[in-house]
PDB file of C-alpha atoms in Angstrom:
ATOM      1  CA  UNK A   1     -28.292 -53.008   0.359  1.00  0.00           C
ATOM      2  CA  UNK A   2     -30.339 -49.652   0.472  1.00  0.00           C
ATOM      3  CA  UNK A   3     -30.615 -48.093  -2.098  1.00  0.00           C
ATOM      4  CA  UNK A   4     -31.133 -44.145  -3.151  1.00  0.00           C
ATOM      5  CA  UNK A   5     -31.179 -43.193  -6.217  1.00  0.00           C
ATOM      6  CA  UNK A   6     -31.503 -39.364  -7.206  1.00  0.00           C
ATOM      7  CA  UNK A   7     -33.026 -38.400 -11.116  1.00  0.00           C
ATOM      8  CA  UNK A   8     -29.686 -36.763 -12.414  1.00  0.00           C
ATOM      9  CA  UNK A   9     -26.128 -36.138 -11.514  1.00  0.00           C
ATOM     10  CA  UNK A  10     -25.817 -32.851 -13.076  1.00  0.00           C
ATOM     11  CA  UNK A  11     -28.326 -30.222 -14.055  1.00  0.00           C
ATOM     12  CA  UNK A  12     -27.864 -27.271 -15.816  1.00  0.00           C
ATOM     13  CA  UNK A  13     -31.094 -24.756 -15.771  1.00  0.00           C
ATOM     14  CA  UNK A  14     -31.775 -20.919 -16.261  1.00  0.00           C
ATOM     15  CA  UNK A  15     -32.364 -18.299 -13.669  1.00  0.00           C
ATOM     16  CA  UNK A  16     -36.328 -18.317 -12.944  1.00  0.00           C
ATOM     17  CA  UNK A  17     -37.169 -21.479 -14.149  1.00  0.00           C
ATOM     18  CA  UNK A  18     -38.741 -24.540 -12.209  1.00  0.00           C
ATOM     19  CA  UNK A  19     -36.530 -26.908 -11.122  1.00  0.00           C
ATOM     20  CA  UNK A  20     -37.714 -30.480  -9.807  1.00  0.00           C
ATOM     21  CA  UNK A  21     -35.157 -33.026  -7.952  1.00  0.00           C
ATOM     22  CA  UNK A  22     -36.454 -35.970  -7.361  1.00  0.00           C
ATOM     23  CA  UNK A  23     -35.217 -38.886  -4.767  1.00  0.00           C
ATOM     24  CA  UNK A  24     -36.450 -42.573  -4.715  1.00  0.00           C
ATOM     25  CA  UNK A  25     -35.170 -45.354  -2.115  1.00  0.00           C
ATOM     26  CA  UNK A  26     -36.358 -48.867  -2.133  1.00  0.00           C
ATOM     27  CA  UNK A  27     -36.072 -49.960   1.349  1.00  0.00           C
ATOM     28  CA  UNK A  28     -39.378 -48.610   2.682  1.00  0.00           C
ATOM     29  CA  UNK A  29     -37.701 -46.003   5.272  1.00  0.00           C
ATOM     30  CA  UNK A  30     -40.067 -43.608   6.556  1.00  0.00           C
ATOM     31  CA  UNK A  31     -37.737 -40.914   6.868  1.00  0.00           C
ATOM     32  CA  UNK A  32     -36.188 -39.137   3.603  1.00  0.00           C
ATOM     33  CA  UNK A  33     -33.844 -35.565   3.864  1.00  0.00           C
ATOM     34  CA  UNK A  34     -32.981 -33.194   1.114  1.00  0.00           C
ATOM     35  CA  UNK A  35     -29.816 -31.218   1.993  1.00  0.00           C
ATOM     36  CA  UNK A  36     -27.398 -29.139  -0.087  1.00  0.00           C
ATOM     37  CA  UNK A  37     -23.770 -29.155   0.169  1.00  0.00           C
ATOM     38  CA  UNK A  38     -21.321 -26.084  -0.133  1.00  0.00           C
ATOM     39  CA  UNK A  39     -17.837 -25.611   0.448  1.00  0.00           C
ATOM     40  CA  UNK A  40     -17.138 -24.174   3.676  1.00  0.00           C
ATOM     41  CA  UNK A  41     -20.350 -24.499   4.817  1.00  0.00           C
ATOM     42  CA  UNK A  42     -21.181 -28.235   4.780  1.00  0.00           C
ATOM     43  CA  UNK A  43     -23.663 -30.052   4.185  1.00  0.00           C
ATOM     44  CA  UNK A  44     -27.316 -28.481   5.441  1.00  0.00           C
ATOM     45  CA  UNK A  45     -30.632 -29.592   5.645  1.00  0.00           C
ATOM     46  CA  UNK A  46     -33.519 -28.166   3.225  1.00  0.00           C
ATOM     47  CA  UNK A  47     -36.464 -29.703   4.307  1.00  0.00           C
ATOM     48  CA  UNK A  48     -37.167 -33.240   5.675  1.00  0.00           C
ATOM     49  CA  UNK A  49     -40.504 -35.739   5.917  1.00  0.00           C
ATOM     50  CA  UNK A  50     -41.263 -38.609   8.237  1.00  0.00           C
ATOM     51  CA  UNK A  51     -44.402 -40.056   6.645  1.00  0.00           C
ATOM     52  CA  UNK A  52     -46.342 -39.875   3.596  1.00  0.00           C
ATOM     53  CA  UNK A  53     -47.767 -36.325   2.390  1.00  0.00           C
ATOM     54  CA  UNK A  54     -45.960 -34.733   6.065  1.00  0.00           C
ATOM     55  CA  UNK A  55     -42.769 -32.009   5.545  1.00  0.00           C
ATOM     56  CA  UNK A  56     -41.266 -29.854   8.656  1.00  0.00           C
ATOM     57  CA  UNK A  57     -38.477 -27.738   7.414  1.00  0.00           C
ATOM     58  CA  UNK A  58     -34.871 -27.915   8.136  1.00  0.00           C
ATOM     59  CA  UNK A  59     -32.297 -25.018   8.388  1.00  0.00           C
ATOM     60  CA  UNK A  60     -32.590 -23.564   4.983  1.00  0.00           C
ATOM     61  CA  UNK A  61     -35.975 -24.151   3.273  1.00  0.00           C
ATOM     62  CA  UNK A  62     -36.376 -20.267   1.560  1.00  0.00           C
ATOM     63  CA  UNK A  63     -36.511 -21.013  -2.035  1.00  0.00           C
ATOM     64  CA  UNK A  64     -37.691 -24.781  -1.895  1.00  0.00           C
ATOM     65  CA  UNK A  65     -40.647 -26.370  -1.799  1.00  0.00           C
ATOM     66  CA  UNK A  66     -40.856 -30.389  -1.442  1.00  0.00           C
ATOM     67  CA  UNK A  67     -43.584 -33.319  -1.663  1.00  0.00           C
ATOM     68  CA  UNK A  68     -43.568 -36.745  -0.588  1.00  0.00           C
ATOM     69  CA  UNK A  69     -47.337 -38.437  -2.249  1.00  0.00           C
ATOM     70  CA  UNK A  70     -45.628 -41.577  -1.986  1.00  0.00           C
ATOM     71  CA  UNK A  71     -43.274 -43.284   0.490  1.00  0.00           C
ATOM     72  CA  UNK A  72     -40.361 -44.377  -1.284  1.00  0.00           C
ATOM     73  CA  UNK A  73     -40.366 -40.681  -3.599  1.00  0.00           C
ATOM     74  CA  UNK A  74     -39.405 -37.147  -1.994  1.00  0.00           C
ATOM     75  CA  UNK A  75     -39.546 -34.560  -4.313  1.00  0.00           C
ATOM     76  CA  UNK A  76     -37.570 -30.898  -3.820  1.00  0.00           C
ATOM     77  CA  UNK A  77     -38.811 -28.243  -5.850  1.00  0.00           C
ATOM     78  CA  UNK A  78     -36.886 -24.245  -6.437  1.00  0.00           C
ATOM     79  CA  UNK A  79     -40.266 -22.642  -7.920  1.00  0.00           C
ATOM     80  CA  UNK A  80     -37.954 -20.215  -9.844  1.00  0.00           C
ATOM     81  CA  UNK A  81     -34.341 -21.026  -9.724  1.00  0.00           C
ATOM     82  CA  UNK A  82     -31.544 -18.308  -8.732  1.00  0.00           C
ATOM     83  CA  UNK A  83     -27.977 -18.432  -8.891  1.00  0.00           C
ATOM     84  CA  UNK A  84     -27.421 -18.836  -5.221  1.00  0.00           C
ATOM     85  CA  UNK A  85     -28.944 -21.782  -5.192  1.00  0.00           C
ATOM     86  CA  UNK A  86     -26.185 -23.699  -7.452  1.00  0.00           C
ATOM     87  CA  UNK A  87     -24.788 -26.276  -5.528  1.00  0.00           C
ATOM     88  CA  UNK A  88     -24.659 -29.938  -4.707  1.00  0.00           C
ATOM     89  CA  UNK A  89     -27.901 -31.558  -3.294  1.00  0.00           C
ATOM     90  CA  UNK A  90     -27.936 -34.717  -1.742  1.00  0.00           C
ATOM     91  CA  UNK A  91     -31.104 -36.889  -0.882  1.00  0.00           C
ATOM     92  CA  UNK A  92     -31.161 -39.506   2.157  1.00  0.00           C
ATOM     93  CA  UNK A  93     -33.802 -41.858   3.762  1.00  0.00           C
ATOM     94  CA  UNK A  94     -33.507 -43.086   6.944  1.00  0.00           C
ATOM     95  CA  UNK A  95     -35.531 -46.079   9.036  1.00  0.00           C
ATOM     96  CA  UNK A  96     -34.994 -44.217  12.245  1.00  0.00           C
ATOM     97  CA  UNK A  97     -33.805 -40.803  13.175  1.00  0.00           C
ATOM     98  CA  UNK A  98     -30.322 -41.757  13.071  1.00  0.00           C
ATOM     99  CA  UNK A  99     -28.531 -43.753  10.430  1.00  0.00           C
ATOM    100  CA  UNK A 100     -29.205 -41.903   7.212  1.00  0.00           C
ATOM    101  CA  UNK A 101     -28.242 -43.851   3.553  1.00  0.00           C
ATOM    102  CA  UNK A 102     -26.815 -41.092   1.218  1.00  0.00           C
ATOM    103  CA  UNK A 103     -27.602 -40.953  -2.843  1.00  0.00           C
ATOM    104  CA  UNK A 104     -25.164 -40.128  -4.760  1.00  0.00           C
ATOM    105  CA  UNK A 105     -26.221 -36.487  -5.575  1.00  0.00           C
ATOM    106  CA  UNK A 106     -27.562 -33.736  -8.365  1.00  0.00           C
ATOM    107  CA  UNK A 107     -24.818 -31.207  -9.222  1.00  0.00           C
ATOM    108  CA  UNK A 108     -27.006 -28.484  -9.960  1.00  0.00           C
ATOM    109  CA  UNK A 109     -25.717 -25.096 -11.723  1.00  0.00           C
ATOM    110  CA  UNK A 110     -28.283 -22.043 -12.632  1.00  0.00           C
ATOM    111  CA  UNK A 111     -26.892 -20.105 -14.757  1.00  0.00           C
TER     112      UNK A 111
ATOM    113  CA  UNK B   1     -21.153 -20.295  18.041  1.00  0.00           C
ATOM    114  CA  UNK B   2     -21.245 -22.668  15.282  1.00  0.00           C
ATOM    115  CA  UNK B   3     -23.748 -26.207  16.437  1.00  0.00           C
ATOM    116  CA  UNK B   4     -21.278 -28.361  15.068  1.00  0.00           C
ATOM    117  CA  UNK B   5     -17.350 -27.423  14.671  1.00  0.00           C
ATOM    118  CA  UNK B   6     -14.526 -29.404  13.162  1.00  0.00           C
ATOM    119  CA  UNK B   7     -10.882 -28.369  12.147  1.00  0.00           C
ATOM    120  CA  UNK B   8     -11.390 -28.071   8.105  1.00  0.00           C
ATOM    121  CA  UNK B   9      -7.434 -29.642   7.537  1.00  0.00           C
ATOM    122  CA  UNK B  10      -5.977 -30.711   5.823  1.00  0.00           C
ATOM    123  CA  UNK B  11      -4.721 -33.242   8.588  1.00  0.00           C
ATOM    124  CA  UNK B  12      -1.568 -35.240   6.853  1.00  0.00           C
ATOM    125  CA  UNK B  13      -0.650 -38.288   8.414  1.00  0.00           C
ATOM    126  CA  UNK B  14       1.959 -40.924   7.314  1.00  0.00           C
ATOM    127  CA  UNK B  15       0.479 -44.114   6.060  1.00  0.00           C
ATOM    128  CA  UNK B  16       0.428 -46.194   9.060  1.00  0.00           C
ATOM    129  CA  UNK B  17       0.429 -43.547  11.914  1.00  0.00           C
ATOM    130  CA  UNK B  18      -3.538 -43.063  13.910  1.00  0.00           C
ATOM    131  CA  UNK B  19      -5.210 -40.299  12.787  1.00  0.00           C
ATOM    132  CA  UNK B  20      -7.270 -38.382  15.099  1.00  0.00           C
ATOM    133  CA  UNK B  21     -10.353 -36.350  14.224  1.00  0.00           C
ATOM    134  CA  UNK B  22     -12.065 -33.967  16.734  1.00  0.00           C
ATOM    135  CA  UNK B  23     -15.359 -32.707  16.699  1.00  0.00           C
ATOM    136  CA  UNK B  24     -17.016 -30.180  19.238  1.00  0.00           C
ATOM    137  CA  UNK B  25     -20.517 -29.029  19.674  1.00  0.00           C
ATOM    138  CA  UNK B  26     -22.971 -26.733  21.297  1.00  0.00           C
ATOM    139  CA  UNK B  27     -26.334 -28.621  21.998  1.00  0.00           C
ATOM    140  CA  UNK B  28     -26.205 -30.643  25.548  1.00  0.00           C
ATOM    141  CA  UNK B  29     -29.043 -32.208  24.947  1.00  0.00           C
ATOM    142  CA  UNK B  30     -27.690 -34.395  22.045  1.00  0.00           C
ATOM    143  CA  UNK B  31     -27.494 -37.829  22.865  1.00  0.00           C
ATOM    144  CA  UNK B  32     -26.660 -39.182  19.416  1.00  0.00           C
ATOM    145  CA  UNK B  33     -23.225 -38.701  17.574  1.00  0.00           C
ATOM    146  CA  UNK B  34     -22.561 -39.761  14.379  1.00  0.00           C
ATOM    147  CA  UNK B  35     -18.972 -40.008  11.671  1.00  0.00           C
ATOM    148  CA  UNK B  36     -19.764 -39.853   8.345  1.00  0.00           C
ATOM    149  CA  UNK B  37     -16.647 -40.337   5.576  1.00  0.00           C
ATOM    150  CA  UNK B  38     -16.615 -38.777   2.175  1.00  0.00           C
ATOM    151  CA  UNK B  39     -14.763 -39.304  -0.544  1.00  0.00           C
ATOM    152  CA  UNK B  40     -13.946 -36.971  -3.471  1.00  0.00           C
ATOM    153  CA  UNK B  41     -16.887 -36.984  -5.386  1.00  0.00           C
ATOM    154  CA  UNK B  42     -19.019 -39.212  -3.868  1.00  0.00           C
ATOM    155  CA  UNK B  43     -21.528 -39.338  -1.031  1.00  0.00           C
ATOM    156  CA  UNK B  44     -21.502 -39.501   2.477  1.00  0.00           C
ATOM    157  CA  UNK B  45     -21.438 -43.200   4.425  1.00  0.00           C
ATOM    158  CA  UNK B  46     -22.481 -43.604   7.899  1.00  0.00           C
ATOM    159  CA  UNK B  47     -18.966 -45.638   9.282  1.00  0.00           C
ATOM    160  CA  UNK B  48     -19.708 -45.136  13.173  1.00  0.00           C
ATOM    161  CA  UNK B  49     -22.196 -44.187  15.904  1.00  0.00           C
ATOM    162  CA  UNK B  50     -22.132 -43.785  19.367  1.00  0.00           C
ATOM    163  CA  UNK B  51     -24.598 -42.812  21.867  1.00  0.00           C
ATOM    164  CA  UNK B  52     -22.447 -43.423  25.987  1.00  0.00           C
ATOM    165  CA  UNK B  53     -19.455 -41.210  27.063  1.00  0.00           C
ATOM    166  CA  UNK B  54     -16.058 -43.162  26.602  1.00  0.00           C
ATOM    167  CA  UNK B  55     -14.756 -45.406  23.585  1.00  0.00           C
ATOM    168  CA  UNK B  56     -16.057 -47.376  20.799  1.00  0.00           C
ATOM    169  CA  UNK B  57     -14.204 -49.690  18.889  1.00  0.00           C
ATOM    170  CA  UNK B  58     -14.867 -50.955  14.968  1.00  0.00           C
ATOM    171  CA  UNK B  59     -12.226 -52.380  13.424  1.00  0.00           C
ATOM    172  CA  UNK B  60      -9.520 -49.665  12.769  1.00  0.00           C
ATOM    173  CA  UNK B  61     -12.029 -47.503  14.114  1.00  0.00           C
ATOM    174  CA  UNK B  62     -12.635 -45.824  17.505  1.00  0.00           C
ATOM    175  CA  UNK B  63     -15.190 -43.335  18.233  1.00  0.00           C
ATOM    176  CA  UNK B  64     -14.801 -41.629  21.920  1.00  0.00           C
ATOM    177  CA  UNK B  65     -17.610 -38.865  23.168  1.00  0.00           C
ATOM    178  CA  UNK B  66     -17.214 -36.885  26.190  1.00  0.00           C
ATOM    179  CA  UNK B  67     -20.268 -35.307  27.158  1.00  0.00           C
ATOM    180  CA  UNK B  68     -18.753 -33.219  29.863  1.00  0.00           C
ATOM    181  CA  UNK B  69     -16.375 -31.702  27.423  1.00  0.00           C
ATOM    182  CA  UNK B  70     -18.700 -31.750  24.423  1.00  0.00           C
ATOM    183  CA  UNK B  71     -16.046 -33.259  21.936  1.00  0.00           C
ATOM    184  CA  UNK B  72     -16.896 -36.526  20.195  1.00  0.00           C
ATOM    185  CA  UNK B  73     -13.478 -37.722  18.022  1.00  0.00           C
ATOM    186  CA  UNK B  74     -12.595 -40.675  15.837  1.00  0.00           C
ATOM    187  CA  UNK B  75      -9.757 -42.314  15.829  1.00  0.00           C
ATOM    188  CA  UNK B  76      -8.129 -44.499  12.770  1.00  0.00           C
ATOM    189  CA  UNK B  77      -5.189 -46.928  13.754  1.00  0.00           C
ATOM    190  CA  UNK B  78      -2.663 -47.837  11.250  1.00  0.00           C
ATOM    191  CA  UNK B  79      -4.180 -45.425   8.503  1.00  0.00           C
ATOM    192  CA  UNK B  80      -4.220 -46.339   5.159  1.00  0.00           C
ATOM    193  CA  UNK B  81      -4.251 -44.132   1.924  1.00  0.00           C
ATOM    194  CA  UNK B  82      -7.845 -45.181   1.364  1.00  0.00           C
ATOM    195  CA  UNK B  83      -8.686 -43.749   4.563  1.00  0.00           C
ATOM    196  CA  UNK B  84      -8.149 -40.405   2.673  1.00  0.00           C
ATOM    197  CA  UNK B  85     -11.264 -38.620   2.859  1.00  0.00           C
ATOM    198  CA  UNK B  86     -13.223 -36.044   4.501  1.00  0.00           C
ATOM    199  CA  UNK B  87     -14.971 -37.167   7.792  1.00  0.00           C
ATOM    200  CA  UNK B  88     -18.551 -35.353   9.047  1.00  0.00           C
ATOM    201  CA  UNK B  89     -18.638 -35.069  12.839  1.00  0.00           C
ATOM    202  CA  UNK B  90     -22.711 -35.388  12.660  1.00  0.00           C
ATOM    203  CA  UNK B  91     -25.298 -35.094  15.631  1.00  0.00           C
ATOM    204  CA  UNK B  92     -29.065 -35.179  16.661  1.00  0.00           C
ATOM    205  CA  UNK B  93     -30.126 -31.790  17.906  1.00  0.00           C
ATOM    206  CA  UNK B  94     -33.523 -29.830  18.502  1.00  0.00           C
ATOM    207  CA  UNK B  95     -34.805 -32.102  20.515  1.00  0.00           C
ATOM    208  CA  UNK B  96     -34.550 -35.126  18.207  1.00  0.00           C
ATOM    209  CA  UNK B  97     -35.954 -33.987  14.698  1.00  0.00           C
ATOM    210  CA  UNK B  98     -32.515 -33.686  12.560  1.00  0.00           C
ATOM    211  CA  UNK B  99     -28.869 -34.473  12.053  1.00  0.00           C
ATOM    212  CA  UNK B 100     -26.501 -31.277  12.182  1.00  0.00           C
ATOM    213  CA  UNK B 101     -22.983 -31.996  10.081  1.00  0.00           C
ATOM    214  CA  UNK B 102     -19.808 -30.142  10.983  1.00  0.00           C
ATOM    215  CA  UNK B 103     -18.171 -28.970   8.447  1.00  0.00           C
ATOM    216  CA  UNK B 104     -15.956 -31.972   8.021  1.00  0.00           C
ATOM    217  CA  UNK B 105     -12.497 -32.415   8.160  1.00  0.00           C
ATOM    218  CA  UNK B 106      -9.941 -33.658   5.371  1.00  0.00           C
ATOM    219  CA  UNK B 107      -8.023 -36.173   5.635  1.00  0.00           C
ATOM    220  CA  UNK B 108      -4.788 -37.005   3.815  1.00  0.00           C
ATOM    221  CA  UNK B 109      -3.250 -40.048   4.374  1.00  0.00           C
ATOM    222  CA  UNK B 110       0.730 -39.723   2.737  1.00  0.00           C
ATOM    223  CA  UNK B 111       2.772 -42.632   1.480  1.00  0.00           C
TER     224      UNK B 111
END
């Protein structure tokens, strides 16, 4: 089974501080996504990598920041944390382009 | 003109009866369609895929896509009250490098 396993559930944290959400699978996928999810507006992608050290952004990446040194971690990173950016995040990996495996998400609030 | 569009529900069905999603989209050029299910709480899983115009059966599941038209739907046959969930319409657009999700739609299935 793949597995994707994301560092907390739920995260409180301050406006302005730096906020690191990390993602590890263990099936050697190439392909890991960071997306957040928002009522009403689904679920949208952050930023994405398909390899080692490589990033392209997705739809919403103002705010974020992300690193993959190794394969099976992918980092996302809000430098200084605002309100608007409470919400659900959700890592995936992927072996292709397609079928994506899910973790099971950081609630995160900024107060 | 929203990439992705589905019909937010909730879409009540008697336990039993086929439930029919619909999904419609923008992007000709996808080739890959995707229907992700979500329960409360939890992430989303990947439950079908399908890539030719016309029907695709899984179980309790079919998938149809209709390039023409642009509408991809899933149906579920003799729903049960664990189908209740919301289900992502999902798709591969710009040219190949991500997965768009509609909005989903939520399913209730009533005893």
């Amino acid at each position: 089974d793949v597995k994707v396993t994301q560092s907390s559930r739920y995260l409180v944290k301050r406006t302005g501080e730096k906020v690191f959400l990390e993602c590890v699978q263990d099936m050697d996928h190439e392909n890991m996504f960071w997306y957040r999810q928002d009522p009403g507006l689904g679920l949208r992608l952050i930023y994405f990598s398909y390899d080692v050290k490589m990033k392209e952004k997705g739809d919403i990446p103002e705010g974020y920041s992300v690193s993959r040194e190794k394969k099976e971690r992918f980092s996302l990173i809000l430098e200084s944390a605002s309100t608007n950016q409470t919400s659900m995040y959700l890592c995936a990996s992927s072996p292709n382009r397609d079928t994506q495996y899910f973790g099971p998400g950081t609630r995160l609030t900024v107060l | 003109q929203k990439e992705v569009e589905q019909n937010s529900g909730p879409l009540s069905v008697p336990e039993g009866a086929i439930a029919s999603l619909n999904c419609t989209y923008s992007d000709r050029v996808s080739q890959s369609f995707f229907w992700y299910r979500q329960y409360s709480g939890k992430s989303p899983e990947l439950i079908m895929s399908i890539y030719s115009n016309g029907d695709k059966e899984d179980g309790r599941f079919t998938a149809q896509l209709n390039k023409a038209s642009q509408y991809v739907s899933l149906l579920i046959r003799d729903s049960q009250p664990s189908d209740s969930a919301t289900y992502l319409c999902a798709l591969i657009t710009g040219g190949g490098n991500k997965l768009t999700f509609g909005t989903g739609t939520q399913l209730k299935v009533e005893l």
